[in-house]
Amino acid sequence: MQQSPVPPEPPIYRRIADGLREAILSGELRDGDRLPGENALMAQYGIARATARQALSVLINEGLAVPKRGSGVYVRQFRPIRRHGSRRLSHDQWGQGQAIWDSDTRGRPYTVDDVNIDREVAEDAVARVLNSTEVWVRRRRYSVDGRPVQLSVSHFPAALVDGTAITQHDTGPGGVYARLGDLGHTPARFSEEVRARMPHPHETVQLDLPAGTPVIAIGRIAYTATGLPVEVNEMILDAASYVLQYDFDS
């Protein structure tokens, strides 16, 4: 009987990467730990510099490590945020004065920085959806456990929210959706589009993304019960930091 061919042994750079990956996933190497550098791998395994660089590149491309110029390569392990599409936008969440992000982070510390709020001329696509040439725009960056994970840009019809807390940094309990409710325009339905792409240069900088890390782009429109669109939100998520969860009946 003919024996099955023995599969070839993986190249040495793959075997080195596999060993380092196992050390990361087992907890032997933790988030922020420095990985062995090229010189250390060369000495330990008797390999060329290019081979050592390939081994580290495998982990960088998988999102498990990040290079820091002039310093080395460090573990970038992060417990993903579970973004539950319907639960986070439920009226039971923001209607009770809770932030949407409380649903996402479930007790993990998060911060909102780089907050900019301006009245602007709407871009054509936004103007068509909101039927408004002037909009209030809220730009934010969200960080979880000290790591930037999401950029968010929300647009609201200017005439609808002029002079309200939506144009202030602190929108109060429940955030912008609760304030829209105070105005008699409670969001009752949401539509989201999700796609993946590579980041633009400014997104790479703002989210501190390692080379080769994609982003998840989510576009959301909020509608009232009468079908009036009251918000267009454009979100950019670090793909390595998120799990997207959607539950629905058949």
GROMACS .gro file of C-alpha atoms in nm:
model
  250
    1MET     CA    1   0.000   0.000   0.000
    2GLN     CA    2   0.135   0.337  -0.100
    3GLN     CA    3   0.210   0.563   0.192
    4SER     CA    4   0.088   0.919   0.200
    5PRO     CA    5   0.366   1.168   0.135
    6VAL     CA    6   0.503   1.337   0.444
    7PRO     CA    7   0.425   1.707   0.431
    8PRO     CA    8   0.732   1.926   0.410
    9GLU     CA    9   0.851   2.088   0.730
   10PRO     CA   10   0.757   2.456   0.752
   11PRO     CA   11   1.043   2.698   0.685
   12ILE     CA   12   1.239   2.795   0.992
   13TYR     CA   13   1.100   3.150   1.008
   14ARG     CA   14   0.751   2.998   1.035
   15ARG     CA   15   0.861   2.764   1.313
   16ILE     CA   16   1.012   3.056   1.505
   17ALA     CA   17   0.693   3.262   1.457
   18ASP     CA   18   0.482   2.966   1.573
   19GLY     CA   19   0.686   2.941   1.894
   20LEU     CA   20   0.654   3.311   1.967
   21ARG     CA   21   0.281   3.303   1.890
   22GLU     CA   22   0.232   3.017   2.134
   23ALA     CA   23   0.418   3.213   2.402
   24ILE     CA   24   0.188   3.512   2.343
   25LEU     CA   25  -0.138   3.315   2.340
   26SER     CA   26  -0.040   3.113   2.648
   27GLY     CA   27   0.028   3.429   2.845
   28GLU     CA   28   0.401   3.366   2.878
   29LEU     CA   29   0.448   3.690   2.683
   30ARG     CA   30   0.201   3.963   2.775
   31ASP     CA   31   0.071   4.279   2.614
   32GLY     CA   32   0.355   4.532   2.599
   33ASP     CA   33   0.637   4.277   2.641
   34ARG     CA   34   0.931   4.313   2.405
   35LEU     CA   35   0.985   4.021   2.167
   36PRO     CA   36   1.335   3.887   2.102
   37GLY     CA   37   1.498   4.114   1.847
   38GLU     CA   38   1.660   4.019   1.520
   39ASN     CA   39   2.005   3.986   1.678
   40ALA     CA   40   1.873   3.761   1.955
   41LEU     CA   41   1.690   3.534   1.707
   42MET     CA   42   1.999   3.517   1.485
   43ALA     CA   43   2.212   3.406   1.779
   44GLN     CA   44   1.957   3.159   1.916
   45TYR     CA   45   1.870   2.984   1.590
   46GLY     CA   46   2.179   3.045   1.379
   47ILE     CA   47   1.981   3.220   1.106
   48ALA     CA   48   2.034   3.518   0.879
   49ARG     CA   49   1.895   3.860   0.964
   50ALA     CA   50   1.642   3.838   0.679
   51THR     CA   51   1.503   3.514   0.826
   52ALA     CA   52   1.471   3.669   1.173
   53ARG     CA   53   1.294   3.966   1.019
   54GLN     CA   54   1.051   3.731   0.839
   55ALA     CA   55   0.963   3.557   1.165
   56LEU     CA   56   0.880   3.883   1.339
   57SER     CA   57   0.689   4.007   1.032
   58VAL     CA   58   0.452   3.710   1.058
   59LEU     CA   59   0.341   3.822   1.405
   60ILE     CA   60   0.322   4.187   1.302
   61ASN     CA   61   0.101   4.100   1.005
   62GLU     CA   62  -0.125   3.889   1.230
   63GLY     CA   63  -0.175   4.187   1.460
   64LEU     CA   64  -0.008   4.015   1.756
   65ALA     CA   65   0.296   4.243   1.759
   66VAL     CA   66   0.382   4.599   1.671
   67PRO     CA   67   0.721   4.747   1.578
   68LYS     CA   68   0.838   5.064   1.751
   69ARG     CA   69   1.103   5.254   1.561
   70GLY     CA   70   1.441   5.236   1.728
   71SER     CA   71   1.307   5.023   2.013
   72GLY     CA   72   1.202   4.678   1.890
   73VAL     CA   73   0.891   4.467   1.837
   74TYR     CA   74   0.634   4.441   2.116
   75VAL     CA   75   0.339   4.217   2.194
   76ARG     CA   76   0.011   4.381   2.099
   77GLN     CA   77  -0.239   4.146   2.253
   78PHE     CA   78  -0.579   4.297   2.325
   79ARG     CA   79  -0.904   4.142   2.444
   80PRO     CA   80  -1.145   4.225   2.160
   81ILE     CA   81  -1.445   4.445   2.218
   82ARG     CA   82  -1.768   4.258   2.144
   83ARG     CA   83  -1.987   4.504   1.957
   84HIS     CA   84  -2.346   4.376   1.973
   85GLY     CA   85  -2.522   4.548   1.682
   86SER     CA   86  -2.876   4.560   1.817
   87ARG     CA   87  -2.828   4.555   2.195
   88ARG     CA   88  -2.600   4.861   2.204
   89LEU     CA   89  -2.860   5.072   2.018
   90SER     CA   90  -3.159   4.953   2.217
   91HIS     CA   91  -3.382   5.221   2.369
   92ASP     CA   92  -3.346   5.029   2.695
   93GLN     CA   93  -2.977   5.126   2.689
   94TRP     CA   94  -2.964   5.499   2.615
   95GLY     CA   95  -3.326   5.561   2.721
   96GLN     CA   96  -3.223   5.476   3.078
   97GLY     CA   97  -2.937   5.724   3.070
   98GLN     CA   98  -2.663   5.472   2.991
   99ALA     CA   99  -2.398   5.534   2.727
  100ILE     CA  100  -2.388   5.308   2.423
  101TRP     CA  101  -2.026   5.235   2.504
  102ASP     CA  102  -2.125   5.085   2.839
  103SER     CA  103  -2.278   4.801   2.638
  104ASP     CA  104  -1.962   4.756   2.431
  105THR     CA  105  -1.703   4.767   2.708
  106ARG     CA  106  -1.895   4.594   2.991
  107GLY     CA  107  -1.700   4.758   3.268
  108ARG     CA  108  -1.367   4.805   3.094
  109PRO     CA  109  -1.230   5.160   3.120
  110TYR     CA  110  -1.280   5.376   2.813
  111THR     CA  111  -1.216   5.739   2.729
  112VAL     CA  112  -1.336   5.982   2.464
  113ASP     CA  113  -1.079   6.230   2.340
  114ASP     CA  114  -1.003   6.442   2.035
  115VAL     CA  115  -1.360   6.572   2.060
  116ASN     CA  116  -1.440   6.842   1.805
  117ILE     CA  117  -1.788   6.989   1.749
  118ASP     CA  118  -1.854   7.227   1.462
  119ARG     CA  119  -2.137   7.366   1.250
  120GLU     CA  120  -2.046   7.295   0.888
  121VAL     CA  121  -2.172   7.283   0.533
  122ALA     CA  122  -2.283   6.924   0.479
  123GLU     CA  123  -2.107   6.699   0.231
  124ASP     CA  124  -2.331   6.610  -0.062
  125ALA     CA  125  -2.399   6.252   0.051
  126VAL     CA  126  -2.486   6.360   0.405
  127ALA     CA  127  -2.698   6.652   0.283
  128ARG     CA  128  -2.906   6.418   0.067
  129VAL     CA  129  -2.977   6.180   0.356
  130LEU     CA  130  -3.055   6.446   0.616
  131ASN     CA  131  -3.218   6.687   0.370
  132SER     CA  132  -3.008   6.963   0.523
  133THR     CA  133  -2.723   7.169   0.378
  134GLU     CA  134  -2.601   7.272   0.724
  135VAL     CA  135  -2.508   7.017   0.989
  136TRP     CA  136  -2.359   6.995   1.335
  137VAL     CA  137  -2.066   6.751   1.329
  138ARG     CA  138  -1.933   6.566   1.634
  139ARG     CA  139  -1.588   6.406   1.584
  140ARG     CA  140  -1.455   6.175   1.855
  141ARG     CA  141  -1.188   5.916   1.919
  142TYR     CA  142  -1.257   5.631   2.161
  143SER     CA  143  -0.993   5.440   2.355
  144VAL     CA  144  -1.040   5.122   2.561
  145ASP     CA  145  -0.783   5.010   2.817
  146GLY     CA  146  -0.570   5.300   2.698
  147ARG     CA  147  -0.569   5.186   2.333
  148PRO     CA  148  -0.736   5.388   2.051
  149VAL     CA  149  -0.999   5.166   1.891
  150GLN     CA  150  -1.254   5.381   1.706
  151LEU     CA  151  -1.305   5.710   1.527
  152SER     CA  152  -1.660   5.842   1.498
  153VAL     CA  153  -1.808   6.135   1.306
  154SER     CA  154  -2.178   6.211   1.364
  155HIS     CA  155  -2.382   6.456   1.155
  156PHE     CA  156  -2.712   6.615   1.266
  157PRO     CA  157  -2.941   6.857   1.079
  158ALA     CA  158  -2.837   7.201   1.203
  159ALA     CA  159  -3.189   7.343   1.232
  160LEU     CA  160  -3.292   7.043   1.442
  161VAL     CA  161  -3.018   7.061   1.706
  162ASP     CA  162  -2.911   7.428   1.714
  163GLY     CA  163  -2.874   7.546   2.073
  164THR     CA  164  -2.914   7.198   2.226
  165ALA     CA  165  -2.679   6.980   2.430
  166ILE     CA  166  -2.597   6.787   2.111
  167THR     CA  167  -2.376   7.081   2.016
  168GLN     CA  168  -2.192   7.066   2.352
  169HIS     CA  169  -1.911   6.837   2.467
  170ASP     CA  170  -2.122   6.689   2.747
  171THR     CA  171  -2.453   6.572   2.603
  172GLY     CA  172  -2.578   6.438   2.936
  173PRO     CA  173  -2.713   6.095   3.041
  174GLY     CA  174  -2.795   5.869   2.748
  175GLY     CA  175  -2.598   6.078   2.501
  176VAL     CA  176  -2.720   6.225   2.174
  177TYR     CA  177  -3.004   5.976   2.124
  178ALA     CA  178  -3.159   6.066   2.458
  179ARG     CA  179  -3.129   6.436   2.364
  180LEU     CA  180  -3.297   6.372   2.028
  181GLY     CA  181  -3.575   6.209   2.228
  182ASP     CA  182  -3.604   6.523   2.442
  183LEU     CA  183  -3.660   6.715   2.117
  184GLY     CA  184  -3.944   6.483   2.017
  185HIS     CA  185  -3.733   6.300   1.757
  186THR     CA  186  -3.657   5.974   1.933
  187PRO     CA  187  -3.454   5.734   1.716
  188ALA     CA  188  -3.671   5.429   1.648
  189ARG     CA  189  -3.485   5.253   1.366
  190PHE     CA  190  -3.122   5.226   1.259
  191SER     CA  191  -2.963   5.117   0.935
  192GLU     CA  192  -2.595   5.015   0.927
  193GLU     CA  193  -2.361   4.927   0.642
  194VAL     CA  194  -2.038   4.745   0.724
  195ARG     CA  195  -1.731   4.702   0.509
  196ALA     CA  196  -1.360   4.634   0.554
  197ARG     CA  197  -1.075   4.828   0.395
  198MET     CA  198  -0.723   4.946   0.456
  199PRO     CA  199  -0.696   5.269   0.660
  200HIS     CA  200  -0.628   5.614   0.523
  201PRO     CA  201  -0.302   5.771   0.647
  202HIS     CA  202  -0.472   5.997   0.904
  203GLU     CA  203  -0.669   5.699   1.040
  204THR     CA  204  -0.347   5.503   1.082
  205VAL     CA  205  -0.203   5.788   1.288
  206GLN     CA  206  -0.514   5.853   1.499
  207LEU     CA  207  -0.568   5.484   1.580
  208ASP     CA  208  -0.195   5.408   1.612
  209LEU     CA  209  -0.235   5.113   1.375
  210PRO     CA  210   0.053   4.877   1.296
  211ALA     CA  211   0.140   4.836   0.929
  212GLY     CA  212  -0.100   4.604   0.747
  213THR     CA  213  -0.388   4.641   0.994
  214PRO     CA  214  -0.727   4.685   0.822
  215VAL     CA  215  -1.019   4.884   0.956
  216ILE     CA  216  -1.392   4.821   0.970
  217ALA     CA  217  -1.594   5.110   0.827
  218ILE     CA  218  -1.952   5.135   0.953
  219GLY     CA  219  -2.204   5.385   0.823
  220ARG     CA  220  -2.521   5.430   1.030
  221ILE     CA  221  -2.838   5.631   0.980
  222ALA     CA  222  -3.081   5.690   1.266
  223TYR     CA  223  -3.452   5.735   1.183
  224THR     CA  224  -3.752   5.840   1.390
  225ALA     CA  225  -4.071   5.633   1.394
  226THR     CA  226  -4.204   5.851   1.110
  227GLY     CA  227  -3.897   5.778   0.896
  228LEU     CA  228  -3.723   6.112   0.949
  229PRO     CA  229  -3.342   6.070   0.933
  230VAL     CA  230  -3.185   6.252   1.230
  231GLU     CA  231  -2.824   6.134   1.229
  232VAL     CA  232  -2.559   6.008   0.989
  233ASN     CA  233  -2.268   5.846   1.172
  234GLU     CA  234  -1.944   5.731   1.010
  235MET     CA  235  -1.731   5.502   1.228
  236ILE     CA  236  -1.383   5.362   1.170
  237LEU     CA  237  -1.289   5.064   1.391
  238ASP     CA  238  -0.949   4.900   1.440
  239ALA     CA  239  -1.033   4.556   1.297
  240ALA     CA  240  -0.791   4.383   1.534
  241SER     CA  241  -0.980   4.522   1.836
  242TYR     CA  242  -1.336   4.414   1.756
  243VAL     CA  243  -1.573   4.121   1.725
  244LEU     CA  244  -1.902   4.219   1.560
  245GLN     CA  245  -2.204   4.027   1.692
  246TYR     CA  246  -2.553   4.025   1.538
  247ASP     CA  247  -2.841   3.816   1.673
  248PHE     CA  248  -3.162   3.768   1.476
  249ASP     CA  249  -3.448   3.525   1.440
  250SER     CA  250  -3.496   3.311   1.132
   0.00000   0.00000   0.00000
